[in-house]
CSV table of C-alpha atoms in Angstrom, one decimal:
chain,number,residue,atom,x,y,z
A,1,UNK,CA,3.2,26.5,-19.0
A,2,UNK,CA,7.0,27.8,-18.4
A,3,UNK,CA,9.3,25.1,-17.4
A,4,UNK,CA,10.2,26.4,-14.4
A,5,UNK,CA,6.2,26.4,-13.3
A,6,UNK,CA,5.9,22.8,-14.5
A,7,UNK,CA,8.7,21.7,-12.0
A,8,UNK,CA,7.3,23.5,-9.3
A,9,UNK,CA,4.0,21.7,-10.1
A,10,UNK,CA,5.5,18.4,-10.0
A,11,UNK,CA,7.4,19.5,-6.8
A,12,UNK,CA,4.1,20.4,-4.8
A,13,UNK,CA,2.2,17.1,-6.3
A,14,UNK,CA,5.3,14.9,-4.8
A,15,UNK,CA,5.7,16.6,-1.7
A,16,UNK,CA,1.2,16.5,-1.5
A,17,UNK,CA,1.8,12.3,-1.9
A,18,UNK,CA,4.6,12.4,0.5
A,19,UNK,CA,2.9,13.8,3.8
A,20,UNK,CA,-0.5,12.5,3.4
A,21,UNK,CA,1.7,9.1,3.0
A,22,UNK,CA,3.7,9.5,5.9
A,23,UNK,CA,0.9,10.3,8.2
A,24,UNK,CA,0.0,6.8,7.3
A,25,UNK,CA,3.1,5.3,7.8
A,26,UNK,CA,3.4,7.4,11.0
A,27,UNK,CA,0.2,5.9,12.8
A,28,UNK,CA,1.4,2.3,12.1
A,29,UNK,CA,5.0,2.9,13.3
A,30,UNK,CA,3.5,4.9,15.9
A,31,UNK,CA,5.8,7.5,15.1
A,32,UNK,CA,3.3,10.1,17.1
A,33,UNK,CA,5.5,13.2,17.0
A,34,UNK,CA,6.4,13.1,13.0
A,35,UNK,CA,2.7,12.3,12.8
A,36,UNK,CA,2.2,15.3,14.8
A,37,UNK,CA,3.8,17.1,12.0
A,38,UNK,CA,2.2,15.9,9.1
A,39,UNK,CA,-1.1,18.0,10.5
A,40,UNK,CA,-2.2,21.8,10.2
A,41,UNK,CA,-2.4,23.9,13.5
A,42,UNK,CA,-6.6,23.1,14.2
A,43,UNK,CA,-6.4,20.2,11.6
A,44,UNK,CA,-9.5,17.9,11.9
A,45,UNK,CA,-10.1,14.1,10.9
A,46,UNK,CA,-13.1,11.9,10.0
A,47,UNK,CA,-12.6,8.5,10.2
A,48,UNK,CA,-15.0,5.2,11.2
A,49,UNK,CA,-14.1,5.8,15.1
A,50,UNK,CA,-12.4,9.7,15.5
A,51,UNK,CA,-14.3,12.7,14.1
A,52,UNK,CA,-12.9,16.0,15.4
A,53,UNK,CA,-9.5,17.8,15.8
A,54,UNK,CA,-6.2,16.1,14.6
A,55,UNK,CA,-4.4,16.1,18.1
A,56,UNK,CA,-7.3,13.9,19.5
A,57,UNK,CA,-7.0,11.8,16.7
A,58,UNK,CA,-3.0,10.9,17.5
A,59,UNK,CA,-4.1,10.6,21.0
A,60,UNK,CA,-6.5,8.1,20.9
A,61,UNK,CA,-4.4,6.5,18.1
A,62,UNK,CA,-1.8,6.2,20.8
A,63,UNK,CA,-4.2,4.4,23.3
A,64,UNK,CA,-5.3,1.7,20.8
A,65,UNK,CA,-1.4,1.4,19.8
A,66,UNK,CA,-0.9,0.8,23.5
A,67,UNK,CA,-4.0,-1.3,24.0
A,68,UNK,CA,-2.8,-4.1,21.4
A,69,UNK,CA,-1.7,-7.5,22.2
A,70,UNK,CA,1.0,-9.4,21.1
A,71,UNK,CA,0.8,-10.5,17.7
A,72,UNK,CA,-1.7,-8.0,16.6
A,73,UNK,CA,-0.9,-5.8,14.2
A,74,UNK,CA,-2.7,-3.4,11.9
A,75,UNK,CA,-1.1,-1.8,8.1
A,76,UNK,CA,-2.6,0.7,5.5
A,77,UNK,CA,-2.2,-0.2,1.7
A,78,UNK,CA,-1.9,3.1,-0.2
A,79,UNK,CA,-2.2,3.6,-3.8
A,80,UNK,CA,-3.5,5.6,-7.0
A,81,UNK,CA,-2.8,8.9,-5.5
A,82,UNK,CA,-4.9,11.9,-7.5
A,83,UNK,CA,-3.9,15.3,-6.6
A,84,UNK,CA,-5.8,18.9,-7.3
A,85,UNK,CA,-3.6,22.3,-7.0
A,86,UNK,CA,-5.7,25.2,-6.3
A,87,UNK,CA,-2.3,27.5,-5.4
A,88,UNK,CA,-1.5,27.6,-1.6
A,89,UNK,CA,-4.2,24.8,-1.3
A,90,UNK,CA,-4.5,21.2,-2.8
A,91,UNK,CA,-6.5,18.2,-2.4
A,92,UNK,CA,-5.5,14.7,-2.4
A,93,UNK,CA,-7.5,11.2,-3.2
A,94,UNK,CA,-6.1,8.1,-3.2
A,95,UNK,CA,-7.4,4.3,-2.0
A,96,UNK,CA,-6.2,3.0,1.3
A,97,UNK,CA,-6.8,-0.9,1.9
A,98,UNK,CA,-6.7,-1.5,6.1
A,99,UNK,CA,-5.3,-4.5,6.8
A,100,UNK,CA,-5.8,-5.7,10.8
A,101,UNK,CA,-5.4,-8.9,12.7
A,102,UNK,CA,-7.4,-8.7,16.5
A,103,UNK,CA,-8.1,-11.3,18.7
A,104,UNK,CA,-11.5,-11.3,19.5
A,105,UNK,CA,-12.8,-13.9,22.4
A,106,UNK,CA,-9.7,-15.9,21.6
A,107,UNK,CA,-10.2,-16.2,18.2
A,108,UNK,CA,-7.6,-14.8,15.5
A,109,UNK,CA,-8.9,-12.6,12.9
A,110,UNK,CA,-7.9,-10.7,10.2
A,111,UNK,CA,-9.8,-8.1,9.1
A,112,UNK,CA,-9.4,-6.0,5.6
A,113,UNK,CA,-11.4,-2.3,4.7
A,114,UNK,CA,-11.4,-0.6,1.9
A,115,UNK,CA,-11.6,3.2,1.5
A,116,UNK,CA,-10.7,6.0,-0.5
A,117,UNK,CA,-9.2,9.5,1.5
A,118,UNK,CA,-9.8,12.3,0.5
A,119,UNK,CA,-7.0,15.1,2.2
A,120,UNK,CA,-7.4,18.8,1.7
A,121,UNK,CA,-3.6,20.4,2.4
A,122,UNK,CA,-2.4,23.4,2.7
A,123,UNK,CA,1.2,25.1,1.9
A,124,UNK,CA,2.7,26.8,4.4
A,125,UNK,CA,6.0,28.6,5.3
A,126,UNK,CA,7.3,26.4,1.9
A,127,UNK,CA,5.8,22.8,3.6
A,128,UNK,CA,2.6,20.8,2.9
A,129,UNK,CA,0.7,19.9,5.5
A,130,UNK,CA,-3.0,18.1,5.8
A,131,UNK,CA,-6.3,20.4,7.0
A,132,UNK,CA,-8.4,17.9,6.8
A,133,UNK,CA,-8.4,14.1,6.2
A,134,UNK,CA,-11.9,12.3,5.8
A,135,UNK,CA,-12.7,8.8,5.0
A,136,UNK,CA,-15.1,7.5,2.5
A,137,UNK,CA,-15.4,3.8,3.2
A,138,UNK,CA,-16.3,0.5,0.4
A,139,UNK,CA,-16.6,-2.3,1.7
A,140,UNK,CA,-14.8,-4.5,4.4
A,141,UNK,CA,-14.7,-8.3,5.1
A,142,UNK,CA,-13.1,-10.4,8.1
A,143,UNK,CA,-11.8,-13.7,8.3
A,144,UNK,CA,-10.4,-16.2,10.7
A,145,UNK,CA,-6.7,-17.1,10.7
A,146,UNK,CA,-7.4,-20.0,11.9
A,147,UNK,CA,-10.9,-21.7,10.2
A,148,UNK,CA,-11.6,-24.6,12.8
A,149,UNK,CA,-11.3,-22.2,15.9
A,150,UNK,CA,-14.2,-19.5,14.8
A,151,UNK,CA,-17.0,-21.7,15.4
A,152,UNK,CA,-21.0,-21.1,14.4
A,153,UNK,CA,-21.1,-20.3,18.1
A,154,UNK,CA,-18.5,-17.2,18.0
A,155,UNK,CA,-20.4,-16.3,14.6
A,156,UNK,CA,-23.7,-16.1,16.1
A,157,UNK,CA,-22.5,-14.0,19.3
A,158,UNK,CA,-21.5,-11.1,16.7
A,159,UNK,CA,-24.0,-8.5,17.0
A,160,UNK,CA,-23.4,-6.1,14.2
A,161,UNK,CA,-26.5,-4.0,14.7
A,162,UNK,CA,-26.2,-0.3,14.4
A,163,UNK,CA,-23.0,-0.5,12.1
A,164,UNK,CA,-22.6,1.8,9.3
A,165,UNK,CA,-23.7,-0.9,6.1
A,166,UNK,CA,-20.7,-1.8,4.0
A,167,UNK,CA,-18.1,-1.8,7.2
A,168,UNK,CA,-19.8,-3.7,9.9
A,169,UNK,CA,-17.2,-5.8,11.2
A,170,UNK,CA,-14.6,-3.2,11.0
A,171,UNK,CA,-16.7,-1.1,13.2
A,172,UNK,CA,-18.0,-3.7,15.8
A,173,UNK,CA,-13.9,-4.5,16.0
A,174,UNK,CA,-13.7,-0.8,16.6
A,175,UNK,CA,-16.2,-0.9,19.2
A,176,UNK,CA,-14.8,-3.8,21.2
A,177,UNK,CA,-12.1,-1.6,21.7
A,178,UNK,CA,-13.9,1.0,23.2
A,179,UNK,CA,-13.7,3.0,19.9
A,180,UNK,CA,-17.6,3.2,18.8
A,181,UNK,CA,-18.3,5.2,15.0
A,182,UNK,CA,-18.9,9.3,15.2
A,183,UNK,CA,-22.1,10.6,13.7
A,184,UNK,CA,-22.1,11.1,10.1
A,185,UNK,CA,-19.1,8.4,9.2
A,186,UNK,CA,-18.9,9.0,5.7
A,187,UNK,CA,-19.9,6.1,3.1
A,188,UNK,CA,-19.2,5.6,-0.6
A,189,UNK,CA,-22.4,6.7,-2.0
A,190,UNK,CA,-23.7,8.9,0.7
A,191,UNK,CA,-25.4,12.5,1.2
A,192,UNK,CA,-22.6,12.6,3.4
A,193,UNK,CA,-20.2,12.1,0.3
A,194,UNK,CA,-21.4,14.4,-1.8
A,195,UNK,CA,-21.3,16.8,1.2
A,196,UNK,CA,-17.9,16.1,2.0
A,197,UNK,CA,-16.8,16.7,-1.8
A,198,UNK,CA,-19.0,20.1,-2.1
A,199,UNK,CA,-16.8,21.1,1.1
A,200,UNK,CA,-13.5,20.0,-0.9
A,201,UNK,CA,-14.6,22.0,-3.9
A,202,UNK,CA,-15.7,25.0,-2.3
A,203,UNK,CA,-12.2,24.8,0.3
A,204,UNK,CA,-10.0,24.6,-2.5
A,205,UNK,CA,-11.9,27.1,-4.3
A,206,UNK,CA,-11.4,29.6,-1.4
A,207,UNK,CA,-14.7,29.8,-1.1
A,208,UNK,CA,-14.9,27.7,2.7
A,209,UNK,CA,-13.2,29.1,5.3
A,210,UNK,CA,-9.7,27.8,6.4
């Protein structure tokens, strides 16, 4: 490989980490209109509560953001970013770690999910930007701040029935909110895995449509 191609390669790769990292920075800041930017025209995104187009995914973002109390706060944890160049298109995997604190009922809790993304990007007019960002959740676990306040009582009143396994409380926190799981929320494991990684492979192959 020519020099000049290998820089151009390691170029695309660190621009590739930059956006799909920003649009996660972006959603905590609630920095909406960089957000905005960091998306495709008809961009789409599958997460545990938001499957559909990217600008109703920054709206409804905006409405939790606006929703929170004080002293609740939410951060993504990025890391071990793997990126594919397929030309004008690319895909990028890397873990995110969700970290949350809600009150729920009075009761302070932190909550922590694990995930890997998976972003398929395209370059255009000379800038990366993200066609599709999907999900694929691990595990999640919650905790009390405070111990002595979460009582068997508040324990007992969590229903967690009809919860994707694996992220339960993340999505019953959801779902106080208003913010119930899409169909087909995609879990580490799953058919709907594999289908979502036969889609990245044919997409960056050219084969799927744009």
């Amino acid at each position: 490989m020519l020099d000049e191609a290998r820089v151009q390669r390691a170029v695309d790769k660190f621009e590739i980490i930059e956006v799909t990292s920003l649009a996660c920075h972006c959603r905590d800041k609630g920095d909406w209109e960089t957000l905005e930017g960091c998306f495709t025209p008809g961009a789409t995104v599958h997460i545990s509560w938001h499957s559909g187009a990217a600008g109703g995914f920054i709206a409804r973002s905006k409405e939790m953001a606006a929703a929170k109390r004080p002293g609740e706060h939410s951060k993504h944890m990025l890391g071990g970013p793997l990126v594919t160049l397929r030309g004008s298109r690319a895909a990028a995997e890397y873990d995110v770690v969700l970290h949350q604190r809600r009150l729920v009922d009075g009761v302070e809790l932190d909550f922590a999910t694990w995930s890997r993304y998976l972003d398929l990007l395209e370059k255009r007019d000379g800038a990366w930007k993200i066609h599709r960002r999907t999900a694929i959740y691990e595990k999640d676990r919650m905790d009390p701040y405070e111990p002595g306040k979460a009582g068997a009582d508040f324990h007992a009143s969590i229903n967690l029935e009809g919860f994707p396994a694996g992220i339960r409380y993340h999505c019953w926190r959801n779902a106080r909110g208003g913010h119930r799981p899409p169909q087909g929320v995609v879990l580490a494991g799953s058919a709907e895995e594999a289908a979502t990684r036969g889609y990245a492979a044919r997409w960056l192959s050219g084969e799927a449509a744009q």
